[in-house]
Coordinates of C-alpha atoms in Angstrom, one line a residue:
M15 CA 116.8 220.8 51.7
K16 CA 115.2 217.4 51.2
R17 CA 116.4 215.6 48.1
I18 CA 113.9 214.3 45.6
I19 CA 115.0 211.1 43.7
D20 CA 112.4 210.8 41.0
G21 CA 109.8 213.6 40.8
K22 CA 106.4 215.0 41.5
A23 CA 103.7 212.4 42.2
L24 CA 100.0 211.8 43.0
V25 CA 99.1 208.9 45.3
Y26 CA 96.2 206.7 44.4
C27 CA 94.4 205.5 47.6
Q28 CA 90.7 205.4 46.7
G29 CA 88.6 204.1 49.6
A30 CA 91.6 203.2 51.7
F31 CA 93.1 206.5 53.1
N32 CA 93.2 206.6 56.9
T33 CA 92.6 202.8 57.1
P34 CA 95.1 200.0 57.5
N35 CA 94.8 199.3 53.7
G36 CA 96.2 202.7 53.0
K37 CA 99.5 202.4 54.8
T38 CA 101.7 202.9 51.7
A39 CA 99.9 206.2 51.1
H40 CA 100.3 207.1 54.8
G41 CA 104.0 206.6 54.6
L42 CA 104.3 208.8 51.5
V43 CA 102.2 211.6 53.0
R44 CA 104.4 211.6 56.2
F45 CA 107.8 211.4 54.5
T46 CA 109.4 210.5 51.2
E47 CA 112.6 211.5 49.4
R48 CA 111.7 209.6 46.3
Y49 CA 108.8 211.9 45.3
E50 CA 107.4 215.3 45.9
I51 CA 103.8 214.4 46.8
L52 CA 101.3 216.8 45.1
G53 CA 98.1 215.1 46.4
V54 CA 96.2 212.0 47.3
L55 CA 93.3 210.5 45.4
D56 CA 90.4 209.3 47.7
S57 CA 86.9 210.6 47.2
N58 CA 86.1 209.8 50.9
Y59 CA 88.2 212.7 52.0
A60 CA 88.1 215.0 49.0
G61 CA 88.8 218.6 49.8
Q62 CA 90.7 217.9 53.0
D63 CA 94.4 218.1 54.0
A64 CA 96.0 214.6 54.1
G65 CA 98.2 215.4 57.1
H66 CA 95.2 216.7 59.1
V67 CA 93.1 213.6 58.2
L68 CA 96.0 211.2 59.1
D69 CA 97.7 212.8 62.1
G70 CA 95.7 215.9 63.0
R71 CA 98.6 218.0 61.7
P72 CA 98.1 219.8 58.3
N73 CA 101.0 219.3 55.9
G74 CA 99.7 221.1 52.7
I75 CA 99.0 217.9 50.7
P76 CA 95.5 218.1 49.3
I77 CA 93.1 215.1 48.8
F78 CA 91.3 215.0 45.5
R79 CA 88.2 213.1 44.4
D80 CA 90.0 211.5 41.5
L81 CA 92.8 212.0 39.0
Q82 CA 90.8 214.3 36.7
E83 CA 90.1 216.7 39.6
A84 CA 93.7 216.6 40.7
I85 CA 95.0 217.5 37.2
A86 CA 92.5 220.2 36.8
N87 CA 93.5 221.9 40.1
L88 CA 97.3 221.5 40.1
D89 CA 99.6 224.1 38.6
V90 CA 102.1 221.5 37.6
T91 CA 101.8 218.2 35.8
P92 CA 102.6 215.1 38.0
E93 CA 105.3 212.9 36.7
Y94 CA 104.1 209.8 38.6
L95 CA 101.0 208.1 39.8
V96 CA 101.9 206.0 42.8
V97 CA 99.6 203.2 43.9
G98 CA 99.3 203.9 47.7
L99 CA 97.1 200.9 48.5
A100 CA 98.3 198.0 50.7
P101 CA 95.3 195.6 50.9
D102 CA 95.5 192.1 52.4
G103 CA 97.2 189.9 49.8
G104 CA 98.4 192.9 47.8
R105 CA 95.8 192.6 45.1
L106 CA 94.9 195.5 42.8
P107 CA 91.2 196.5 43.0
V108 CA 89.4 196.3 39.7
E109 CA 88.4 199.9 39.8
A110 CA 92.0 201.1 40.1
K111 CA 92.9 200.1 36.6
G112 CA 90.8 202.9 35.1
S113 CA 92.8 205.5 37.0
I114 CA 96.1 203.8 36.1
K115 CA 95.1 203.9 32.4
L116 CA 94.2 207.5 32.6
A117 CA 97.5 208.4 34.3
L118 CA 99.4 206.6 31.5
E119 CA 97.4 208.4 28.9
Q120 CA 98.3 211.7 30.5
G121 CA 102.0 210.9 30.2
M122 CA 102.5 209.9 33.8
N123 CA 104.8 207.1 35.0
V124 CA 103.2 204.6 37.3
D125 CA 104.7 202.9 40.4
S126 CA 103.0 200.1 42.2
G127 CA 104.0 198.0 45.2
L128 CA 101.2 195.4 44.9
H129 CA 101.5 191.7 44.2
D130 CA 99.4 192.1 41.1
F131 CA 102.1 193.2 38.7
L132 CA 101.0 195.9 36.2
T133 CA 103.8 194.9 33.9
N134 CA 101.9 191.6 33.3
D135 CA 99.0 193.6 31.9
A136 CA 99.5 193.7 28.1
E137 CA 97.1 196.7 27.7
L138 CA 98.9 198.8 30.3
V139 CA 102.4 197.9 29.0
A140 CA 101.4 198.8 25.4
L141 CA 99.9 202.1 26.6
A142 CA 103.1 202.9 28.6
K143 CA 105.2 202.2 25.5
E144 CA 103.0 204.4 23.3
K145 CA 103.3 207.3 25.7
N146 CA 107.0 206.7 26.4
V147 CA 106.5 206.3 30.1
T148 CA 107.5 203.6 32.6
I149 CA 105.6 201.2 34.9
R150 CA 107.6 200.0 37.9
D151 CA 106.4 197.0 40.0
I152 CA 108.3 197.5 43.2
R153 CA 107.4 194.1 44.5
K154 CA 108.7 192.3 41.4
T155 CA 111.6 190.1 42.5
P156 CA 114.9 190.7 40.7
D157 CA 116.3 187.8 38.7
R158 CA 117.8 185.2 40.9
D159 CA 121.4 185.8 39.6
K160 CA 121.1 189.3 41.2
L161 CA 120.0 188.0 44.6
H162 CA 122.3 187.3 47.5
F163 CA 122.6 184.2 49.7
F164 CA 123.5 184.5 53.4
T165 CA 127.3 184.5 53.9
G166 CA 127.9 185.4 57.6
D167 CA 129.4 188.8 56.7
I168 CA 126.8 190.3 59.0
E169 CA 129.1 189.4 61.9
K170 CA 131.7 191.9 60.7
V171 CA 129.2 194.8 61.2
D172 CA 130.4 196.5 64.4
C173 CA 127.9 199.4 64.7
L174 CA 124.8 199.3 66.8
K175 CA 121.9 197.4 65.1
L176 CA 118.3 198.0 66.1
A177 CA 115.3 196.1 64.8
I178 CA 111.9 197.7 65.0
L179 CA 109.6 194.7 65.3
G180 CA 105.9 194.7 66.0
T181 CA 103.2 192.7 67.8
D182 CA 101.2 192.7 64.5
S183 CA 101.2 193.8 60.9
A184 CA 100.1 197.3 59.7
L185 CA 101.2 198.7 63.0
G186 CA 103.5 201.6 62.2
K187 CA 106.9 199.8 62.5
R188 CA 108.3 201.6 59.4
T189 CA 107.0 205.0 60.6
T190 CA 108.7 204.5 63.9
A191 CA 111.9 203.4 62.2
W192 CA 112.0 206.6 60.1
I193 CA 111.2 208.8 63.1
L194 CA 114.0 207.2 65.0
V195 CA 116.5 207.5 62.1
H196 CA 115.7 211.2 61.6
A197 CA 115.8 211.9 65.3
L198 CA 119.2 210.2 65.6
R199 CA 120.5 212.3 62.7
E200 CA 119.2 215.5 64.3
A201 CA 121.1 214.4 67.5
G202 CA 124.3 214.2 65.6
K203 CA 124.5 210.5 65.0
K204 CA 124.9 208.8 61.7
A205 CA 121.9 206.5 61.2
E206 CA 120.8 204.4 58.3
M207 CA 117.4 202.8 57.6
I208 CA 117.2 199.3 56.3
G209 CA 113.9 199.1 54.4
T210 CA 112.2 195.6 54.2
G211 CA 109.1 196.5 52.3
Q212 CA 107.9 198.3 49.2
T213 CA 106.9 201.5 51.0
A214 CA 110.3 202.1 52.5
W215 CA 111.7 201.9 49.0
M216 CA 109.1 204.4 47.8
Q217 CA 110.1 206.7 50.7
G218 CA 113.7 206.6 49.4
A219 CA 115.4 204.1 51.7
K220 CA 118.8 203.7 50.1
Y221 CA 119.4 200.2 51.5
S222 CA 116.3 198.1 51.1
M223 CA 114.8 194.8 49.9
V224 CA 111.1 193.7 49.6
M225 CA 110.9 190.9 52.0
D226 CA 107.4 189.5 51.3
S227 CA 108.0 189.0 47.6
C228 CA 111.6 187.7 47.8
V229 CA 112.3 184.0 47.0
N230 CA 112.5 182.3 50.4
D231 CA 116.1 181.0 49.9
F232 CA 117.4 184.5 49.4
V233 CA 115.4 186.4 52.1
S234 CA 118.2 186.1 54.7
G235 CA 120.9 186.9 52.2
E236 CA 119.1 190.0 51.0
I237 CA 118.5 191.3 54.6
E238 CA 122.2 190.7 55.3
H239 CA 123.3 192.3 52.1
A240 CA 121.4 195.5 52.8
V241 CA 122.8 195.8 56.4
V242 CA 126.3 195.0 55.3
S243 CA 126.2 197.4 52.4
A244 CA 124.9 200.2 54.6
W245 CA 127.7 199.6 57.1
K246 CA 130.4 199.4 54.5
N247 CA 129.3 202.4 52.5
E248 CA 128.0 204.8 55.1
H249 CA 130.0 203.9 58.3
P250 CA 127.0 204.7 60.5
D251 CA 126.7 204.8 64.3
V252 CA 123.3 203.1 64.2
I253 CA 121.5 200.9 61.7
V254 CA 117.7 200.7 62.1
I255 CA 116.0 197.7 60.5
E256 CA 112.3 198.0 59.6
G257 CA 110.3 195.1 60.8
Q258 CA 107.7 193.2 58.8
G259 CA 104.5 191.5 60.0
S260 CA 105.1 190.0 63.5
L261 CA 106.3 186.8 65.0
M262 CA 102.8 185.5 65.6
N263 CA 100.5 187.0 63.0
P264 CA 99.4 183.8 61.1
A265 CA 99.7 185.4 57.6
Y266 CA 102.8 187.7 58.2
P267 CA 105.3 186.0 60.5
G268 CA 108.1 188.2 59.1
G269 CA 110.0 188.9 62.3
F270 CA 111.8 185.6 62.4
E271 CA 114.1 186.3 59.3
I272 CA 114.9 189.8 60.6
L273 CA 116.1 188.4 64.0
A274 CA 118.0 185.5 62.3
A275 CA 119.7 187.4 59.4
G276 CA 119.7 191.0 60.6
R277 CA 121.1 189.9 63.9
P278 CA 120.1 193.1 65.8
D279 CA 121.8 194.0 69.0
Y280 CA 118.5 195.1 70.5
V281 CA 114.8 195.1 69.6
I282 CA 112.3 197.9 69.9
L283 CA 108.7 196.5 69.9
Q284 CA 105.8 198.4 68.3
H285 CA 102.4 197.8 69.9
A286 CA 98.8 199.0 69.5
P287 CA 97.3 198.6 73.0
K288 CA 93.7 198.8 71.7
R289 CA 94.1 196.1 69.1
L290 CA 92.8 192.7 70.4
E291 CA 93.0 190.5 67.2
Y292 CA 95.5 190.1 64.5
D293 CA 95.1 192.5 61.5
G294 CA 92.8 191.0 59.0
F295 CA 92.0 187.9 61.0
P296 CA 89.0 188.1 63.3
G297 CA 89.1 185.5 66.0
Y298 CA 92.9 185.3 66.1
R299 CA 93.7 186.7 69.5
L300 CA 96.7 189.1 69.6
H301 CA 99.3 187.6 71.9
S302 CA 100.1 189.6 75.0
L303 CA 103.1 191.9 75.2
E304 CA 104.6 189.5 77.7
E305 CA 104.2 186.5 75.4
Q306 CA 105.7 188.4 72.4
I307 CA 108.7 189.9 74.4
N308 CA 109.4 186.4 75.7
A309 CA 109.2 184.9 72.2
I310 CA 111.7 187.5 70.8
Q311 CA 114.2 186.9 73.6
V312 CA 113.9 183.1 73.4
I313 CA 114.3 183.0 69.6
S314 CA 117.1 185.5 69.3
G315 CA 118.7 186.0 72.7
R316 CA 118.3 189.7 72.2
E317 CA 116.8 192.2 74.7
V318 CA 113.7 194.2 74.0
I319 CA 114.7 197.7 75.3
A320 CA 111.5 199.7 74.7
I321 CA 107.9 199.6 73.6
T322 CA 106.7 202.1 71.0
V323 CA 103.0 202.8 71.0
N324 CA 100.6 203.0 68.1
H325 CA 97.7 205.2 69.5
E326 CA 95.0 203.9 67.1
G327 CA 91.6 203.9 68.8
M328 CA 92.9 206.2 71.6
E329 CA 92.1 209.8 72.6
K330 CA 95.2 211.9 73.0
N331 CA 94.7 212.3 76.7
E332 CA 94.8 208.5 77.1
I333 CA 98.3 208.1 75.7
P334 CA 100.4 209.0 78.7
E335 CA 98.4 206.7 81.0
V336 CA 98.6 203.8 78.5
C337 CA 102.4 204.2 78.3
K338 CA 102.6 204.2 82.1
R339 CA 100.5 201.0 82.2
I340 CA 102.8 199.3 79.7
T341 CA 105.9 200.2 81.7
L342 CA 104.3 198.8 84.8
E343 CA 103.4 195.6 83.0
T344 CA 106.7 195.1 81.1
K345 CA 109.2 197.1 83.2
L346 CA 110.2 198.7 79.9
P347 CA 109.9 202.4 78.8
A348 CA 107.0 203.1 76.5
F349 CA 106.9 205.9 74.0
D350 CA 104.5 207.3 71.4
V351 CA 107.0 208.7 69.0
L352 CA 104.5 209.7 66.3
E353 CA 102.6 211.9 68.8
Y354 CA 105.4 213.2 71.0
G355 CA 108.7 212.7 69.0
A356 CA 111.6 210.4 69.7
K357 CA 113.9 212.4 72.0
E358 CA 113.5 210.1 74.9
L359 CA 113.9 207.0 72.7
V360 CA 117.1 208.6 71.2
D361 CA 118.4 209.2 74.7
L362 CA 117.9 205.5 75.4
V363 CA 119.6 204.4 72.2
R364 CA 122.5 206.8 72.8
G365 CA 123.1 205.0 76.1
K366 CA 123.6 201.8 74.1
L367 CA 126.3 203.4 72.0
Q368 CA 128.5 204.2 75.1

């Protein structure tokens, strides 16, 4: 039985569900141990099943027009409203504040992973205090005396370390990482996920940090601390590190720190074959798989062992042929783990454990 860390939740995703700007909501709909998801708020898909909209597989999570409709139709009272938006720059849309105020007035806690901190809004803070509920800004950096500097202790970690990097941002790296972790566990291996963004924390990743809001001097140390803590406390066979951004996206070059500080043994590279330009930056050509694989290997000396495919913009019958073409191009196996599962990828990883 899946553990629930915090409680029952609704996910606010107005206007963004089933788009790149809704990736936090997508992660929570697919999997979370932190909340029991009661529904998603997005009038564009009201009345539909969230799993069916997202992946073509119903999961029993309804989509409501707004918070009022959700409360009126649910048999239980949600304990949390989670902001499931992930727009460029992490800014809170103006219209979202009304739903957040209403949630607080209804006695709901509010969790947000945006860069616009709700705890800086005096009106919302006063309302939360009046209603005796909490507001958590997941991206708010801890005080510096609680952050860690790189020590080199990562070299003591003697289990297999894999990094799920990507050729772009908003590509499904975190989803692939979770699918691989769960598949490894089902195959009898102890696997731990290292979360590097706010959504992984919201999904219940025990060992995580929020890379894109961490003070730069401590990014490497926080990545190292998460990996070393997971190794010391859990004694896993495999540690899977969630990638952030990519090496070459001009706004989100987060892969460098993960390679340098996480020091993976191997890299699995997530790629969307139909994507031609970097996410959010028209005119910035997406570098080819060959260029990106070469960059990873030059920077880190680590081998890319597989390509995992994001099938956005593709029909289901296209996926096998696209994977074959990638293998011919790169001489690497290519898998769509979201569509077909991770058994073949697990078999590949298990071969690296021997």
